[in-house]
PDB file of C-alpha atoms in Angstrom:
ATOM      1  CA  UNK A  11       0.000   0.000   0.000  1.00 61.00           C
ATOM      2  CA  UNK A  12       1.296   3.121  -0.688  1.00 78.00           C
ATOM      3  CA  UNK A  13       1.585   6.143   2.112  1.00 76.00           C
ATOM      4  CA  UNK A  14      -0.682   8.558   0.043  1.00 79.00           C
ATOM      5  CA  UNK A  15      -3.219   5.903  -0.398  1.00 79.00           C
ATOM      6  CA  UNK A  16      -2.984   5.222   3.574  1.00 83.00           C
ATOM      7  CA  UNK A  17      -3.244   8.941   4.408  1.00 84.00           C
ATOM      8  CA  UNK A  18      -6.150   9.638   2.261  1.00 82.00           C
ATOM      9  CA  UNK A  19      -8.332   6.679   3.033  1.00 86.00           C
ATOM     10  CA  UNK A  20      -7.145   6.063   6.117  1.00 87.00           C
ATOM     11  CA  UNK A  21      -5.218   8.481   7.949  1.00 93.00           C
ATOM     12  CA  UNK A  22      -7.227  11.701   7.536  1.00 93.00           C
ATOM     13  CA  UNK A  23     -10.924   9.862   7.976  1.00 94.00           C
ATOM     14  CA  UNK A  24      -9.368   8.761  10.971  1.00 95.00           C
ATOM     15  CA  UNK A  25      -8.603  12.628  11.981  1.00 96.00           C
ATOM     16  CA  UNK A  26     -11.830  13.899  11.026  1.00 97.00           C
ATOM     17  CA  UNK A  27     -13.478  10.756  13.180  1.00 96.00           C
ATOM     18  CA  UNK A  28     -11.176  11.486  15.924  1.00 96.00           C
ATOM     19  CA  UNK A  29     -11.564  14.923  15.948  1.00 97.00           C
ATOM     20  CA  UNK A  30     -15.528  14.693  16.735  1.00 97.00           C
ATOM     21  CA  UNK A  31     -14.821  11.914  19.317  1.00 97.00           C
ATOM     22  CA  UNK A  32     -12.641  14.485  20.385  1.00 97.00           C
ATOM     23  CA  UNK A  33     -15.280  17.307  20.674  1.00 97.00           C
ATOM     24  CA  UNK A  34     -17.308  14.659  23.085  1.00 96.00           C
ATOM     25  CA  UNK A  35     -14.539  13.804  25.477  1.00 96.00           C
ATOM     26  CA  UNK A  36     -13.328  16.608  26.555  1.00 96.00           C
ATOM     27  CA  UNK A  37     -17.329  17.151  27.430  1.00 96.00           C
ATOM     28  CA  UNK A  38     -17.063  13.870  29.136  1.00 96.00           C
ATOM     29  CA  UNK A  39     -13.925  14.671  30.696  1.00 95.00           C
ATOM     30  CA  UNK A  40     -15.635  18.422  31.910  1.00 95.00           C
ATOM     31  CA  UNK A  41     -18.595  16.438  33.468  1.00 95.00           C
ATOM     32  CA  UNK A  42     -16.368  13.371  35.122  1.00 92.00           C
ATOM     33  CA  UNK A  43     -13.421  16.542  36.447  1.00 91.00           C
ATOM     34  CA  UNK A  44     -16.227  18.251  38.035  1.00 92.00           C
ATOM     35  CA  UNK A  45     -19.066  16.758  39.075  1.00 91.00           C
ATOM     36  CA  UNK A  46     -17.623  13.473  39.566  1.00 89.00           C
ATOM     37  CA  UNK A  47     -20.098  10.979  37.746  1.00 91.00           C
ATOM     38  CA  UNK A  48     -19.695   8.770  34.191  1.00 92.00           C
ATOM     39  CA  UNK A  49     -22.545  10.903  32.299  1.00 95.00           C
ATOM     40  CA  UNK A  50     -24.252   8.358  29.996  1.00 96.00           C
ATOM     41  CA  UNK A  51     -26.157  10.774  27.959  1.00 96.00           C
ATOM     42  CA  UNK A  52     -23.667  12.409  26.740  1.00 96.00           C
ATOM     43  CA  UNK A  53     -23.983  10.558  22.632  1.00 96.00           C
ATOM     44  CA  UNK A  54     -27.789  11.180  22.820  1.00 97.00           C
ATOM     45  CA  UNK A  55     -27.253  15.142  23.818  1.00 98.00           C
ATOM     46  CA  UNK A  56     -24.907  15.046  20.749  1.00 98.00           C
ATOM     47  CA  UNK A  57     -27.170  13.543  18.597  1.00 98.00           C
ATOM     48  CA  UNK A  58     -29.692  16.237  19.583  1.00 98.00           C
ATOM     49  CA  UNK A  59     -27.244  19.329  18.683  1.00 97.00           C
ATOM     50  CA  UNK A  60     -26.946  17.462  15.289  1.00 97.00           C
ATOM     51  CA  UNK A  61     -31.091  17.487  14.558  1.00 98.00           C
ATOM     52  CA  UNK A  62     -31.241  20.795  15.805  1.00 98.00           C
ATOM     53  CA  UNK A  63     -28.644  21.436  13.031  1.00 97.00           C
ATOM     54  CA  UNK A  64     -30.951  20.044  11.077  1.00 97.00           C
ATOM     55  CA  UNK A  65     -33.713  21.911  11.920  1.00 96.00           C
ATOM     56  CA  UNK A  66     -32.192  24.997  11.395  1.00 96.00           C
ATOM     57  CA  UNK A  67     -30.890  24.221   7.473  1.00 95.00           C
ATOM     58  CA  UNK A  68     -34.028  22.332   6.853  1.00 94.00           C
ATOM     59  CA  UNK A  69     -36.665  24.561   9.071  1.00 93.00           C
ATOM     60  CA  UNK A  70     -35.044  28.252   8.612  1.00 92.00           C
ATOM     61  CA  UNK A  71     -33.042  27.795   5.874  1.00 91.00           C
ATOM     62  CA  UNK A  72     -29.636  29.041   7.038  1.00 93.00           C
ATOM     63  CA  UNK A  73     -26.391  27.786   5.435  1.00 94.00           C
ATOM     64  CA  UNK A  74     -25.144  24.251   6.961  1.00 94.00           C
ATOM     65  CA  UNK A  75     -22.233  26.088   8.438  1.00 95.00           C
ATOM     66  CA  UNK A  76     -24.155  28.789  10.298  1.00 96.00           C
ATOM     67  CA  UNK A  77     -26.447  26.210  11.680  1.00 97.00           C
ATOM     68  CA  UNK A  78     -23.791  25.174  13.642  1.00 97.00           C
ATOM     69  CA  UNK A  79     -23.650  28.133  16.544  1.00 97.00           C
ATOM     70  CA  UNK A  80     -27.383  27.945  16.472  1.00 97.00           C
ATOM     71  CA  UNK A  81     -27.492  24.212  17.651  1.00 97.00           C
ATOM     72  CA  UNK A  82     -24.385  24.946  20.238  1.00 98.00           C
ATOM     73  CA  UNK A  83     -26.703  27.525  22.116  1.00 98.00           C
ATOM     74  CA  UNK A  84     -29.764  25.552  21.551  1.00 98.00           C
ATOM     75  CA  UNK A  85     -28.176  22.314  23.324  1.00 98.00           C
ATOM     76  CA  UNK A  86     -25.766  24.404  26.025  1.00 98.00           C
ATOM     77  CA  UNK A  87     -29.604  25.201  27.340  1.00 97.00           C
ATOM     78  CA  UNK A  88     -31.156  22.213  26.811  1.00 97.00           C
ATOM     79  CA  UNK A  89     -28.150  20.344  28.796  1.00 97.00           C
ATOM     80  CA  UNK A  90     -28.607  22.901  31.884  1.00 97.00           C
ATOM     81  CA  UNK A  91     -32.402  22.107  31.232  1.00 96.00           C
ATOM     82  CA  UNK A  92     -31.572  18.630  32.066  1.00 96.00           C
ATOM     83  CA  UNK A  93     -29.599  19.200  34.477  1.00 96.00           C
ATOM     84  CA  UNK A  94     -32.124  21.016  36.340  1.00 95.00           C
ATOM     85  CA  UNK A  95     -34.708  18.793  36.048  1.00 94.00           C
ATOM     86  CA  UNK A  96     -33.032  15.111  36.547  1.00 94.00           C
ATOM     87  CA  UNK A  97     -29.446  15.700  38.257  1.00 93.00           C
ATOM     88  CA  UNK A  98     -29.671  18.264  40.417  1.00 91.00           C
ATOM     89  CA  UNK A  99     -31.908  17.156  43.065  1.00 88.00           C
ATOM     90  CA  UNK A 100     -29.319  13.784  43.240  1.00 90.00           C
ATOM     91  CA  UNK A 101     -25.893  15.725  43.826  1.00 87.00           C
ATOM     92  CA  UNK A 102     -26.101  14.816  47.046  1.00 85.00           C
ATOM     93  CA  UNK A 103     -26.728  11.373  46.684  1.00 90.00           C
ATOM     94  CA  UNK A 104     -24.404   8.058  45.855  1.00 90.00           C
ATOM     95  CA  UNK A 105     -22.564   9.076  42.475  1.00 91.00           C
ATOM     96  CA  UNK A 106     -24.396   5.360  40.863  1.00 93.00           C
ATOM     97  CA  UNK A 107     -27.698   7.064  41.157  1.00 94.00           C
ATOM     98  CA  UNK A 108     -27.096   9.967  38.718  1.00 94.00           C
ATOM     99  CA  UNK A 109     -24.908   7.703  36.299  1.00 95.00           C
ATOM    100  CA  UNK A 110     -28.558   5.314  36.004  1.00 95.00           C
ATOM    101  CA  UNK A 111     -30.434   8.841  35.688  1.00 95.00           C
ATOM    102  CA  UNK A 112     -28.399   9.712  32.840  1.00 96.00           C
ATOM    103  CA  UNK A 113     -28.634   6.531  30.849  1.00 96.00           C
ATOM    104  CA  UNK A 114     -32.842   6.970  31.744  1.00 96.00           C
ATOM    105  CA  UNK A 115     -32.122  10.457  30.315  1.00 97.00           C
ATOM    106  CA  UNK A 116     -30.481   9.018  27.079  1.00 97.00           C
ATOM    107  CA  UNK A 117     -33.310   7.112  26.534  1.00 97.00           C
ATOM    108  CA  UNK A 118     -35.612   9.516  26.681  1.00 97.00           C
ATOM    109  CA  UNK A 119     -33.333  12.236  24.236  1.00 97.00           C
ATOM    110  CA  UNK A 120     -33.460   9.540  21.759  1.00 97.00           C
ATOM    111  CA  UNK A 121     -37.240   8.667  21.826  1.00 97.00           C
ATOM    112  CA  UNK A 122     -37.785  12.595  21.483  1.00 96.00           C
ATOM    113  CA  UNK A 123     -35.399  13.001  18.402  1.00 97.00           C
ATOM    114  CA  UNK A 124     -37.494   9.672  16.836  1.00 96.00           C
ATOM    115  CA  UNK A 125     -40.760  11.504  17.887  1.00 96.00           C
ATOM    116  CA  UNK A 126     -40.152  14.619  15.750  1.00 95.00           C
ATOM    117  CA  UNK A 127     -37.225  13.525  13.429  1.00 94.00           C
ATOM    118  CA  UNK A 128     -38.131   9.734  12.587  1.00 92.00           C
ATOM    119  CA  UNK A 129     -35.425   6.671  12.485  1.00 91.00           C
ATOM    120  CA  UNK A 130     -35.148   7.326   8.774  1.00 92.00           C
ATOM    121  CA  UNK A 131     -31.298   8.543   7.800  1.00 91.00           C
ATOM    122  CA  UNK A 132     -31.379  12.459   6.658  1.00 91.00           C
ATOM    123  CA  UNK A 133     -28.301  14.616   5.618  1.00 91.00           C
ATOM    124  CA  UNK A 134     -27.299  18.381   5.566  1.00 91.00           C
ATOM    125  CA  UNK A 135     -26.281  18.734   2.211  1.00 84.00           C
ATOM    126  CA  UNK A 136     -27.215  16.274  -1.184  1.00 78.00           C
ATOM    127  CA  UNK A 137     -25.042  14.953  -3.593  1.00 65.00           C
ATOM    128  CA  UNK A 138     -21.429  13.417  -3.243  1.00 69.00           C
ATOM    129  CA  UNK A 139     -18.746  16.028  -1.905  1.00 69.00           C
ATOM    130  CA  UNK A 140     -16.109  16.330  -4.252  1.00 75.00           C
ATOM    131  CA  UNK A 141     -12.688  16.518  -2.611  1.00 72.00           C
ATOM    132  CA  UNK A 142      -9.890  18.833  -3.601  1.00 73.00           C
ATOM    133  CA  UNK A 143      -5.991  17.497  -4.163  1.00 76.00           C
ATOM    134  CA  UNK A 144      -3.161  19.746  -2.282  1.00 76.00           C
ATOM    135  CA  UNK A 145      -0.887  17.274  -3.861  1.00 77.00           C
ATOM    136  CA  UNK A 146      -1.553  14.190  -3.952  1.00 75.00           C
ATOM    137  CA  UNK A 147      -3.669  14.488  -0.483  1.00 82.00           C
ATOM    138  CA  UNK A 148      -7.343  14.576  -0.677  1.00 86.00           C
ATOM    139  CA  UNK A 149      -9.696  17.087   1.595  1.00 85.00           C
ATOM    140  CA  UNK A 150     -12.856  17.681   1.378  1.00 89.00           C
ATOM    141  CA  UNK A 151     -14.072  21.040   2.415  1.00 91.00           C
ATOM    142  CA  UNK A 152     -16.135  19.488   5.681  1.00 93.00           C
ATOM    143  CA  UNK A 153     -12.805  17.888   6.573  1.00 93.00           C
ATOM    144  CA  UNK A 154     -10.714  20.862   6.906  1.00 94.00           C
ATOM    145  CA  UNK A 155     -13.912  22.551   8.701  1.00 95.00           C
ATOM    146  CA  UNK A 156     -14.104  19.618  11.363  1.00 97.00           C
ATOM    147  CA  UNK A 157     -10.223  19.802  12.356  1.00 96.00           C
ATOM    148  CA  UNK A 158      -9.852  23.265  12.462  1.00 97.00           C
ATOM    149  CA  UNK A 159     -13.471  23.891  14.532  1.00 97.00           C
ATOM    150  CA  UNK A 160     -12.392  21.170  16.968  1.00 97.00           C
ATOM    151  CA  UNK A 161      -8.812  22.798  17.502  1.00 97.00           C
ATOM    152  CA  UNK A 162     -10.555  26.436  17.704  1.00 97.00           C
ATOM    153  CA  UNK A 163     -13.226  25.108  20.398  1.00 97.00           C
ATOM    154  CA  UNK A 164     -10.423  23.089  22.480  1.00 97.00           C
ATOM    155  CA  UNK A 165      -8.433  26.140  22.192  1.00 97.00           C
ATOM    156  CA  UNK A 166     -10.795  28.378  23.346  1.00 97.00           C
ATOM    157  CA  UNK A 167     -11.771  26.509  26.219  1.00 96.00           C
ATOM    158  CA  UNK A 168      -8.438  25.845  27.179  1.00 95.00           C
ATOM    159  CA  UNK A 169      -7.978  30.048  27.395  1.00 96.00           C
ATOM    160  CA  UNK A 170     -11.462  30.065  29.259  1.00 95.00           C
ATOM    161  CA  UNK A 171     -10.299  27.495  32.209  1.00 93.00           C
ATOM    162  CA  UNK A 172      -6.750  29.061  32.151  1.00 93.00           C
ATOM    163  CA  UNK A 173      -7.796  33.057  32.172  1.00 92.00           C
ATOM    164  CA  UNK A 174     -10.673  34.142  33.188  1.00 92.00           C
ATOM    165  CA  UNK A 175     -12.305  34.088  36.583  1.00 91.00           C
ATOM    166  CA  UNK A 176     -15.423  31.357  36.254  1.00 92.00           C
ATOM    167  CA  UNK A 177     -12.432  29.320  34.610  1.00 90.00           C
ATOM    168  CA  UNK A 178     -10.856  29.269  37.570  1.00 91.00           C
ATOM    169  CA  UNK A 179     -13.646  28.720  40.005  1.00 90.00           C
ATOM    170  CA  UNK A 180     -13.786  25.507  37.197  1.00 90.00           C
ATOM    171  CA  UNK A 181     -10.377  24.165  37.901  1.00 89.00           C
ATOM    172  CA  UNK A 182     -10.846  24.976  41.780  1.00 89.00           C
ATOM    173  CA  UNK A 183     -14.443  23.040  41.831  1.00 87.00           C
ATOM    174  CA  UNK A 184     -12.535  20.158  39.812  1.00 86.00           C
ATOM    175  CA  UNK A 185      -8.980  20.123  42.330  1.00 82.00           C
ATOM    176  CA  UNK A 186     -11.210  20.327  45.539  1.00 80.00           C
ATOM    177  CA  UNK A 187     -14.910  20.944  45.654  1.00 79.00           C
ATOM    178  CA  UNK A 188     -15.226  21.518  49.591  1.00 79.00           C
ATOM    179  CA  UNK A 189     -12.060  23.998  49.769  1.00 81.00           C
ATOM    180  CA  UNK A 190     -13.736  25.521  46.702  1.00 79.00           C
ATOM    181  CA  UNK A 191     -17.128  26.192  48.509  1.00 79.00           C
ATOM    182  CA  UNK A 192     -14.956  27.560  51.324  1.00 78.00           C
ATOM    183  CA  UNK A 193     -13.318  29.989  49.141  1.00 80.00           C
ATOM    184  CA  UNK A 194     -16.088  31.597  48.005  1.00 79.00           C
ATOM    185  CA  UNK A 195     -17.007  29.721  44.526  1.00 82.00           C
ATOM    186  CA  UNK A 196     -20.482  29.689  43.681  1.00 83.00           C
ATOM    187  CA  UNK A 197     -21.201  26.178  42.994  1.00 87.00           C
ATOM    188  CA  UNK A 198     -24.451  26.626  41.115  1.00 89.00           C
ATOM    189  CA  UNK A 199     -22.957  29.127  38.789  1.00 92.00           C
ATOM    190  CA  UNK A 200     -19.876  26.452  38.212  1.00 93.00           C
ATOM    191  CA  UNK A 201     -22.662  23.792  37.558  1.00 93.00           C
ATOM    192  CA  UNK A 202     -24.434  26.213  35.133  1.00 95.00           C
ATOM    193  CA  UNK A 203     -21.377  26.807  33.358  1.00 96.00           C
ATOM    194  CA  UNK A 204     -20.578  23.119  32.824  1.00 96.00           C
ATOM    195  CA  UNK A 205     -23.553  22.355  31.243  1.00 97.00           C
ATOM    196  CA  UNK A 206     -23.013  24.906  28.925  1.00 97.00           C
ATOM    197  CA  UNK A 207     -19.867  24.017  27.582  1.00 97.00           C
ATOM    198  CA  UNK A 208     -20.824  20.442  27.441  1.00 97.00           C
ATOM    199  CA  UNK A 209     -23.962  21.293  25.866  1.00 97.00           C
ATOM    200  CA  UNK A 210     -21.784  23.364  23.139  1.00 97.00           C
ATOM    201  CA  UNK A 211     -19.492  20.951  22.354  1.00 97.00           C
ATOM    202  CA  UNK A 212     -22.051  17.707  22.590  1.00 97.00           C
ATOM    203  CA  UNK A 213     -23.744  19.974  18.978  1.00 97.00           C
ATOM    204  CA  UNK A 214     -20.887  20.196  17.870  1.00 98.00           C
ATOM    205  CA  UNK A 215     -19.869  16.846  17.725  1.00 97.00           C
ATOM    206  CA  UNK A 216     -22.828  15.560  16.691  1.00 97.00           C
ATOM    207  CA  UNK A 217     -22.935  17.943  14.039  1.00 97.00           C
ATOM    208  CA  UNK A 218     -19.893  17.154  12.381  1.00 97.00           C
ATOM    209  CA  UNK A 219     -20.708  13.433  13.213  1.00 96.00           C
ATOM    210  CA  UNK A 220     -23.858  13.863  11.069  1.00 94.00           C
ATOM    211  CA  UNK A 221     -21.811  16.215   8.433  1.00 94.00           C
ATOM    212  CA  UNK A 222     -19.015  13.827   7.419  1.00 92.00           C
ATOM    213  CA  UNK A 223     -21.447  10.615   7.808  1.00 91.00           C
ATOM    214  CA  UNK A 224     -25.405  11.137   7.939  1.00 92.00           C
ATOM    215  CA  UNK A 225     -28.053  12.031  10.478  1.00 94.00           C
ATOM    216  CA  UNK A 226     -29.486   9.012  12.636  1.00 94.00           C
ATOM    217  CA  UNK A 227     -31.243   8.513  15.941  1.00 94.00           C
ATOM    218  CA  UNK A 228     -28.887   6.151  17.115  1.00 95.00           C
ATOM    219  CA  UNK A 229     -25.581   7.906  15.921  1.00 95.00           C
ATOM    220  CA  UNK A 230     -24.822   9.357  19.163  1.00 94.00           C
ATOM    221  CA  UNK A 231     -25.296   6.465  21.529  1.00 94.00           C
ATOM    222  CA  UNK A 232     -23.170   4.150  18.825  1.00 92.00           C
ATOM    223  CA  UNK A 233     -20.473   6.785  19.335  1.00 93.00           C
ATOM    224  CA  UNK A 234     -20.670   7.191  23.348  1.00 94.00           C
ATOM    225  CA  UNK A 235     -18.043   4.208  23.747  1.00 92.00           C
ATOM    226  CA  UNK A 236     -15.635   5.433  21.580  1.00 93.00           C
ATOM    227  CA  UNK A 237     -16.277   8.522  23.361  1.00 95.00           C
ATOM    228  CA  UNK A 238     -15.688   7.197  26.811  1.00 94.00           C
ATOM    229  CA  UNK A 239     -12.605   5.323  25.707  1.00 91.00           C
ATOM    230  CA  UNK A 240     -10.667   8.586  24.332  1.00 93.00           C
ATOM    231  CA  UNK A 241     -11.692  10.146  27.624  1.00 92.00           C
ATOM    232  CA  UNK A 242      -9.571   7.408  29.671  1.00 91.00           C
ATOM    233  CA  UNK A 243      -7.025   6.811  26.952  1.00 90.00           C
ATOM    234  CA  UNK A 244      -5.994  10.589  27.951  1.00 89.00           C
ATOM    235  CA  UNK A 245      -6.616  10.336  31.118  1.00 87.00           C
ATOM    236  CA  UNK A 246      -9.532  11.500  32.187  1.00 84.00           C
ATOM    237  CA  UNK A 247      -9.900  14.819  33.698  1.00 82.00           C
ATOM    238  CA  UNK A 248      -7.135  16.396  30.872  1.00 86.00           C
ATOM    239  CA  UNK A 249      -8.461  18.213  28.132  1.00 92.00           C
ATOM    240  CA  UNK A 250      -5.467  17.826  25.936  1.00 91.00           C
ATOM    241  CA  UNK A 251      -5.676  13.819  26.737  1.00 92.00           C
ATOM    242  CA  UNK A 252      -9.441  13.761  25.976  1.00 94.00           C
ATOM    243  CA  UNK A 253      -7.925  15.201  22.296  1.00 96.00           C
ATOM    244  CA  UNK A 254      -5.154  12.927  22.127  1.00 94.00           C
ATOM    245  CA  UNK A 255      -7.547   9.915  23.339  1.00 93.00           C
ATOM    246  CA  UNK A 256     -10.399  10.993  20.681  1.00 95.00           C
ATOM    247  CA  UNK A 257      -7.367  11.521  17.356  1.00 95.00           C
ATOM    248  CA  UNK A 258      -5.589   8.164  18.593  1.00 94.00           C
ATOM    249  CA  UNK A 259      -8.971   6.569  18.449  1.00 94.00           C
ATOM    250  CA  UNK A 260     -10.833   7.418  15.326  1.00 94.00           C
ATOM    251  CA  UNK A 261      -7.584   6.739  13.272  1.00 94.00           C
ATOM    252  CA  UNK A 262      -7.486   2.856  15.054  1.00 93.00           C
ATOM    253  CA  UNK A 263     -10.863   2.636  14.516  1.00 92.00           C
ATOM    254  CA  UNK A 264     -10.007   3.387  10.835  1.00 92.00           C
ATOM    255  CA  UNK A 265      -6.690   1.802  10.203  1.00 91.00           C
ATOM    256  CA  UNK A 266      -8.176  -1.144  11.689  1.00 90.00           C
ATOM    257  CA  UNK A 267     -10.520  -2.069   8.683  1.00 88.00           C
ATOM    258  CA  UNK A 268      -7.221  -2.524   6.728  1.00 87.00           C
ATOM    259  CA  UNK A 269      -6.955  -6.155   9.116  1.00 86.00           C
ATOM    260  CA  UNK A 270     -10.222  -6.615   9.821  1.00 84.00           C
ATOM    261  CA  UNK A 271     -13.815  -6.529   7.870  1.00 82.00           C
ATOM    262  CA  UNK A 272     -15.495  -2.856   8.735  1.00 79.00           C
ATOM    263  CA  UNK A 273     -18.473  -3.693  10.229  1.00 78.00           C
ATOM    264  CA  UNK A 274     -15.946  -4.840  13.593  1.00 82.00           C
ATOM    265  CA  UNK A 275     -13.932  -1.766  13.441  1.00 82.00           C
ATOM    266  CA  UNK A 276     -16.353  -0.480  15.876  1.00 80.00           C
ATOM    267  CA  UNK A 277     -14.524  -2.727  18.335  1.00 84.00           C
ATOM    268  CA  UNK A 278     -11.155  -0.631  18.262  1.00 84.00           C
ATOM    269  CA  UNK A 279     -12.802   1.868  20.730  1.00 83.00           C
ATOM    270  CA  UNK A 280     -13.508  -1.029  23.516  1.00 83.00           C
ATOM    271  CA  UNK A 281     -10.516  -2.959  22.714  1.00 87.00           C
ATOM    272  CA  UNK A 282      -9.030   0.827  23.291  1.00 84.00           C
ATOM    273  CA  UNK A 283     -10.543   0.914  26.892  1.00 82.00           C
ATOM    274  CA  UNK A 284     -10.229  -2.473  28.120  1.00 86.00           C
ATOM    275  CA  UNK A 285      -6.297  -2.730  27.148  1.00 85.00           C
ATOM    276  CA  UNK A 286      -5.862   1.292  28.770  1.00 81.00           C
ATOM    277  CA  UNK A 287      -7.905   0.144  31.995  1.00 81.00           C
ATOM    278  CA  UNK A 288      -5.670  -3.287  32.332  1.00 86.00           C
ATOM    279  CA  UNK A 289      -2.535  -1.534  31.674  1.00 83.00           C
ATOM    280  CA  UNK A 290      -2.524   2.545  32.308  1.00 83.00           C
ATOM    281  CA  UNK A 291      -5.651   3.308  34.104  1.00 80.00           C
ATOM    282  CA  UNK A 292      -4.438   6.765  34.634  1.00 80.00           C
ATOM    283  CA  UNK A 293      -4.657   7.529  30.886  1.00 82.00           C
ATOM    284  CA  UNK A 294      -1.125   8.212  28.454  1.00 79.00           C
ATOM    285  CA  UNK A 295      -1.173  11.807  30.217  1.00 79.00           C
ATOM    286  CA  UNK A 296      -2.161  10.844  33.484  1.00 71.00           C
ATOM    287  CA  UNK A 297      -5.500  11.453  34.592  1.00 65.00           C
ATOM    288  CA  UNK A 298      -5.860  14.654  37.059  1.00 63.00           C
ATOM    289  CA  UNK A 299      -8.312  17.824  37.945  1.00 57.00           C
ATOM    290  CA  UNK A 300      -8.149  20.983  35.040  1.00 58.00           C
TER     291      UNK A 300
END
């Protein structure tokens, strides 16, 4: 096989698929740093962001692109919605009772997005994208688009936690929640500002999910493994490892259909986790607060 042949069937699909898992770890990570709980929703929230997408192409006619910001702020709410109605009133109760809550949540995302959407597949744009050549390597426009958002978004919420004040009431919820609430941190406005961001970047993974592949009702719960396993192949609690965990990922996943048929490639992701969990369960960058 030759490398340009790897890269472009291979290689890059396994970027752009890494990327979005990507997006949803470091939401996964966010959620696990600071309120301490596996949140089993998380695909279905994802796959939400994506319809809304939808909606707004479809429904108001905007370009695909612009549809984008419109399902982030639909879905930031929507997750504090949730939150609000089915978490909060367990925070103080055993950590196993919100992870069950969440997968009754996903259940009941999904059923909504059938209800309105259907289970039939639907797509952003028609027609077969044609890619361009920067010699010899072949990117489609969406590609590019789904690298560069992810690295923007990471970026920018690697600034947010870093620089500004709620950023830091983040980290200092995340390194020690009841020194934290000593200091002053609002905890409810930390909360509020979690959902948010995970809200944001659920869309946007779904989105791109549904723009480089198509729209389903199940895509985000068939991606929450993956998901999960670039979380704790970074080490969970890091954002840069959730993006390591989520690019390492999507190109096994990828690579691996070169060995094996691609209807098991699936597998990568939980061969992934199990082999991480047996052998560095602290993740390649070792696992920690923001």
């Amino acid at each position: 096989m030759e490398f340009l042949e790897l890269l472009n069937f291979y290689i890059i699909p396994g970027l752009v698929l890494g990327s979005i898992y990507a997006l949803g770890a470091v939401g996964i990570t966010l959620v696990f740093a600071i309120l301490r709980y596996a949140h089993l929703a998380h695909g279905d929230i994802a796959t939400l962001g994506a319809f809304v997408a939808f909606a707004a192409v479809t429904l108001l006619g905007l370009p695909v692109y612009a549809a984008l910001p419109v399902a982030m702020v639909v879905t930031a709410f929507a997750a504090v919605g949730i939150d609000k109605l089915f978490y909060d009133y367990l925070r103080e109760r055993p950590r196993i009772v919100t992870v069950m809550a969440s997968l009754g949540v996903a259940l009941m995302v999904r059923s909504l997005v059938q209800v309105i959407w259907g289970v039939d597949a639907e797509s952003y744009i028609r027609g077969i994208a044609r890619p361009e050549n920067w010699w010899g390597i072949r990117l489609k426009d969406r590609e590019i688009v789904t690298i560069l958002t992810m690295i923007g978004l990471v970026l920018a919420l690697q600034l947010f936690l870093m620089k500004t004040k709620w950023g830091k009431a983040m980290r200092a919820m995340s390194d020690n929640p009841n020194l934290a609430l000593l200091s002053g941190v609002d905890n409810g406005k930390v909360v509020f500002l979690t959902w948010l961001i995970v809200g944001g970047l659920c869309a946007a993974s779904g989105f791109f999910l549904g723009l480089n592949t198509e729209l389903k009702s199940m895509m985000g719960w068939q991606m929450l493994l993956p998901m999960f396993a670039a979380a704790i192949l970074g080490g969970v609690g890091r954002i840069e490892g959730a993006v390591l965990g989520g690019l390492i990922v999507g190109v096994a996943e990828e690579v691996s259909v070169i060995f094996i048929p691609s209807e098991y490639k699936a597998a990568m992701a939980f061969v992934i986790l199990l082999l991480m969990l047996l052998l560095r369960p602290t993740g390649l960058l070792r696992g920690k607060v923001l």
